[in-house]
XYZ file of C-alpha atoms in Angstrom:
305
model
C 122.010 118.349 -25.606
C 124.523 119.631 -23.268
C 125.105 116.720 -20.743
C 123.274 117.491 -17.349
C 126.194 116.202 -14.982
C 128.477 118.673 -16.883
C 126.101 121.693 -16.020
C 125.664 120.464 -12.552
C 129.278 120.478 -12.009
C 129.707 123.426 -13.567
C 127.002 125.138 -11.586
C 128.572 123.760 -8.304
C 131.900 125.180 -9.159
C 130.674 128.763 -10.080
C 127.947 129.072 -7.455
C 129.160 126.668 -4.640
C 129.276 129.609 -1.982
C 125.619 130.799 -2.808
C 124.629 127.073 -2.679
C 126.169 126.325 0.531
C 124.774 129.521 2.133
C 121.195 128.472 0.880
C 121.518 125.026 2.363
C 122.507 126.818 5.805
C 119.146 128.653 5.485
C 117.270 125.603 4.583
C 118.706 123.782 7.710
C 117.975 126.731 9.898
C 114.366 126.834 8.804
C 114.101 123.256 10.024
C 115.361 124.303 13.587
C 112.888 127.031 13.679
C 110.195 124.769 12.996
C 111.333 122.349 16.029
C 111.781 125.431 18.304
C 108.311 126.640 17.759
C 106.688 123.070 18.108
C 108.758 122.588 21.391
C 107.533 126.133 22.401
C 103.986 125.111 21.643
C 104.308 121.605 23.448
C 105.706 123.620 26.620
C 102.744 126.355 26.515
C 100.074 123.631 26.077
C 101.438 121.553 29.117
C 101.579 124.599 31.066
C 98.059 125.703 30.353
C 96.878 122.040 30.887
C 98.570 121.870 34.323
C 97.191 125.396 35.280
C 93.657 124.459 34.527
C 93.856 121.287 36.917
C 95.476 123.428 39.615
C 93.066 124.998 41.861
C 95.423 127.013 44.120
C 97.982 129.555 43.186
C 99.977 128.655 40.050
C 103.292 127.035 41.025
C 106.344 129.015 39.670
C 107.490 126.003 37.646
C 104.164 126.068 35.672
C 104.597 129.964 35.273
C 108.264 129.260 33.859
C 107.114 126.650 31.456
C 104.438 128.921 29.877
C 106.980 131.826 29.647
C 109.470 129.504 28.034
C 107.153 128.202 25.679
C 105.671 131.372 24.747
C 109.378 132.876 24.480
C 110.272 129.893 22.191
C 107.266 130.603 19.838
C 107.902 134.284 19.893
C 111.575 133.765 18.988
C 110.621 131.480 16.309
C 108.357 133.974 14.739
C 111.156 136.532 14.558
C 113.635 134.046 13.172
C 111.160 132.860 10.436
C 110.624 136.495 9.387
C 114.266 137.085 9.007
C 114.511 133.708 7.212
C 111.836 134.657 4.754
C 113.808 137.822 3.805
C 116.957 135.637 3.360
C 114.891 132.998 1.367
C 113.372 135.647 -0.961
C 116.782 137.241 -1.762
C 118.108 133.767 -2.262
C 115.398 133.058 -4.720
C 115.986 136.298 -6.671
C 119.672 135.661 -6.843
C 119.132 132.138 -7.802
C 116.667 133.076 -10.496
C 118.962 135.387 -11.946
C 122.223 133.422 -12.018
C 120.392 129.934 -12.992
C 118.403 131.509 -15.792
C 121.340 133.257 -16.914
C 123.819 130.333 -16.837
C 121.222 127.935 -18.256
C 120.263 130.144 -21.143
C 123.897 130.985 -21.896
C 124.597 127.281 -22.567
C 122.598 127.674 -25.820
C 122.152 131.271 -26.593
C 123.979 134.714 -26.749
C 123.243 138.245 -25.419
C 121.354 137.022 -22.612
C 119.119 139.406 -20.598
C 116.768 138.335 -17.573
C 113.901 140.708 -16.804
C 112.017 140.683 -13.510
C 109.186 142.417 -14.998
C 107.129 141.906 -18.187
C 108.494 144.412 -20.917
C 106.853 142.497 -23.667
C 103.318 142.352 -22.875
C 103.096 138.690 -21.957
C 99.200 138.733 -21.853
C 98.435 140.850 -24.875
C 100.849 138.776 -27.030
C 99.447 135.499 -25.700
C 95.890 136.873 -27.086
C 96.764 138.903 -29.991
C 98.515 136.084 -31.655
C 95.359 133.976 -31.313
C 96.680 131.049 -29.085
C 93.027 130.736 -28.143
C 89.738 131.541 -29.695
C 89.053 134.116 -26.844
C 90.816 135.790 -24.159
C 92.101 134.206 -21.370
C 93.765 135.270 -17.837
C 97.730 135.353 -18.320
C 100.116 135.130 -15.242
C 103.414 136.350 -16.091
C 106.443 134.850 -14.268
C 109.578 136.176 -15.783
C 110.971 137.366 -19.396
C 114.114 137.067 -21.085
C 115.892 138.048 -24.292
C 118.527 136.385 -26.102
C 119.928 135.453 -29.602
C 120.347 132.222 -31.547
C 122.618 132.585 -34.493
C 121.312 135.622 -36.078
C 117.790 135.459 -34.715
C 116.771 137.702 -31.814
C 114.272 135.782 -29.662
C 111.945 136.928 -26.594
C 110.686 134.598 -24.167
C 108.172 134.820 -21.552
C 107.426 132.190 -18.641
C 103.654 132.387 -18.198
C 100.499 130.363 -17.182
C 97.275 131.137 -18.820
C 93.729 129.907 -17.703
C 90.114 130.399 -18.198
C 89.020 131.976 -15.013
C 86.058 130.149 -13.195
C 83.294 131.446 -11.041
C 81.533 130.335 -7.803
C 80.188 127.081 -9.596
C 82.927 126.358 -12.154
C 86.558 125.801 -11.499
C 89.390 127.595 -13.457
C 90.613 125.707 -16.666
C 94.288 125.756 -17.449
C 95.160 126.524 -20.985
C 98.931 126.591 -21.321
C 101.578 126.849 -18.701
C 105.280 127.028 -20.315
C 107.680 129.196 -22.226
C 106.194 131.454 -25.065
C 109.127 132.347 -27.419
C 108.902 135.027 -30.107
C 111.403 134.791 -32.751
C 112.083 137.457 -35.280
C 112.884 135.981 -38.712
C 115.122 137.520 -41.343
C 112.653 137.511 -44.077
C 109.105 137.174 -44.593
C 107.891 133.798 -44.782
C 104.826 135.032 -46.906
C 102.041 133.542 -45.108
C 100.636 132.511 -41.590
C 100.603 128.719 -40.696
C 100.320 126.875 -37.538
C 101.627 123.629 -36.241
C 99.713 122.298 -32.991
C 99.413 119.110 -31.025
C 96.266 119.991 -29.276
C 93.615 121.504 -31.708
C 90.851 121.562 -28.842
C 92.921 123.665 -26.572
C 94.706 125.905 -29.071
C 92.574 125.985 -32.531
C 94.040 126.772 -35.566
C 95.712 129.878 -34.367
C 93.715 132.088 -36.892
C 94.937 130.393 -40.073
C 92.363 129.500 -42.562
C 92.796 126.057 -44.120
C 93.533 122.614 -42.643
C 96.669 121.203 -44.501
C 96.329 117.310 -45.098
C 99.955 116.219 -44.794
C 101.450 113.018 -46.488
C 102.744 111.651 -43.174
C 100.135 109.700 -41.370
C 102.674 109.524 -38.250
C 102.731 113.435 -38.289
C 99.208 114.015 -38.760
C 98.602 111.810 -35.519
C 100.848 114.292 -33.623
C 100.392 117.354 -35.231
C 97.452 119.705 -36.906
C 98.570 121.966 -39.672
C 96.660 124.935 -40.603
C 97.857 127.461 -43.079
C 96.496 130.644 -45.233
C 98.818 129.211 -47.962
C 98.689 125.235 -48.364
C 101.565 125.545 -50.803
C 104.129 127.101 -48.468
C 103.177 124.977 -45.700
C 103.947 121.705 -47.870
C 107.160 123.220 -49.015
C 108.259 123.837 -45.317
C 107.179 120.680 -43.923
C 109.239 118.340 -45.978
C 109.440 114.725 -45.179
C 112.647 115.215 -43.284
C 111.582 118.287 -41.361
C 108.182 116.199 -40.417
C 110.173 113.303 -39.120
C 112.747 115.652 -37.000
C 109.575 117.414 -35.571
C 108.174 114.155 -34.566
C 111.065 112.811 -32.798
C 111.648 116.220 -31.047
C 107.897 116.126 -29.877
C 108.370 112.564 -28.306
C 111.670 114.025 -26.662
C 110.085 116.902 -25.091
C 108.246 116.412 -21.746
C 105.041 118.318 -22.530
C 105.029 119.187 -26.272
C 105.293 122.222 -28.347
C 103.081 124.357 -30.862
C 104.295 126.530 -33.472
C 102.865 129.338 -35.393
C 104.765 131.136 -38.184
C 103.163 134.741 -39.010
C 105.007 136.278 -41.829
C 108.317 137.683 -40.123
C 107.835 136.195 -36.654
C 107.948 132.562 -35.355
C 106.136 131.767 -32.217
C 107.164 128.615 -30.379
C 105.198 127.565 -27.312
C 106.874 124.880 -25.180
C 104.714 123.258 -22.422
C 105.761 122.909 -18.706
C 104.214 121.442 -15.679
C 106.043 124.077 -13.600
C 107.391 127.609 -14.514
C 111.111 127.558 -15.456
C 114.071 127.568 -12.919
C 112.440 126.569 -9.624
C 114.656 126.856 -6.597
C 115.059 123.641 -4.694
C 116.843 122.959 -1.475
C 119.841 121.945 -3.645
C 120.350 124.785 -5.988
C 122.027 122.523 -8.473
C 119.194 120.003 -8.127
C 119.945 117.804 -11.259
C 116.340 117.052 -11.985
C 115.460 120.912 -12.056
C 118.597 121.437 -14.325
C 117.506 118.313 -16.511
C 114.015 119.847 -17.094
C 115.174 123.373 -18.035
C 118.167 121.986 -20.346
C 115.445 119.914 -22.055
C 113.289 122.938 -22.862
C 116.202 125.176 -23.936
C 117.279 122.328 -26.355
C 114.002 121.850 -27.875
C 113.638 125.703 -28.605
C 117.191 125.634 -30.289
C 116.252 122.384 -32.138
C 113.124 123.783 -33.712
C 114.826 126.744 -34.936
C 117.562 124.538 -36.609
C 114.940 122.191 -38.009
C 112.676 124.844 -39.627
C 115.793 126.676 -40.901
C 116.972 123.776 -42.907
C 114.694 124.768 -45.922
C 116.214 128.279 -45.740
C 112.663 129.477 -46.204
C 113.312 132.361 -43.541
């Protein structure tokens, strides 16, 4: 995996101006909050004095309330302007950091602000759940790794609740669709959470000869022989090690000429922090991208697709 310190250093060098401007905006936001608080306090004090004064209001009280209300009004206007700037920074940051990070491992990177791949339909159509769920799409990407074309969607999926039942999270993370160079010849799934994800439409449970692997993953396939040929002892060991390395695990589905990789995330990819080159955030994204690359490399060792 590429060193996180190296990425942080390179990002600061490349996007130092953007980072400096953003930090200035963050500091300004704190000043706006202080100004609004002072205005509210002055206004409150002015009204208290006015309520306890039975005669004509002193000029000082009128000035106090006027200054307080003025500070509050100015703060509101400054906040609206700051909100526009923050939205602009967030958009610029997302495009830059996502492209920057993805380009560390992949080529021909494109960042999409919309949902060109139909994330919701894809999530349900490949039977990642036994029944339909609500899917919220964040962003999409496309890129290449070696000779594989990949589409990636940052999504959050849940089962909607009602007045009596809260919604239930099904998945949050990066859904990747990898176009394979030849037909694998069957459909098979490798999942770590069978209760949530099911067999992904595959017909038979495959008993593996590794107890450690079966403690981590459930394997289902329409063709058991193909599954056993792909999951050699070396491949199983590498997948276990990679699963332990990942933060929130991953699920795999091979459907003839397509490999689906689902990497779990506690938050969506590329969150903007006060420090744009936040090391923890960069480390989190770096690990996810590395896991995707490694899964393809591990499965490719048997040259079955």
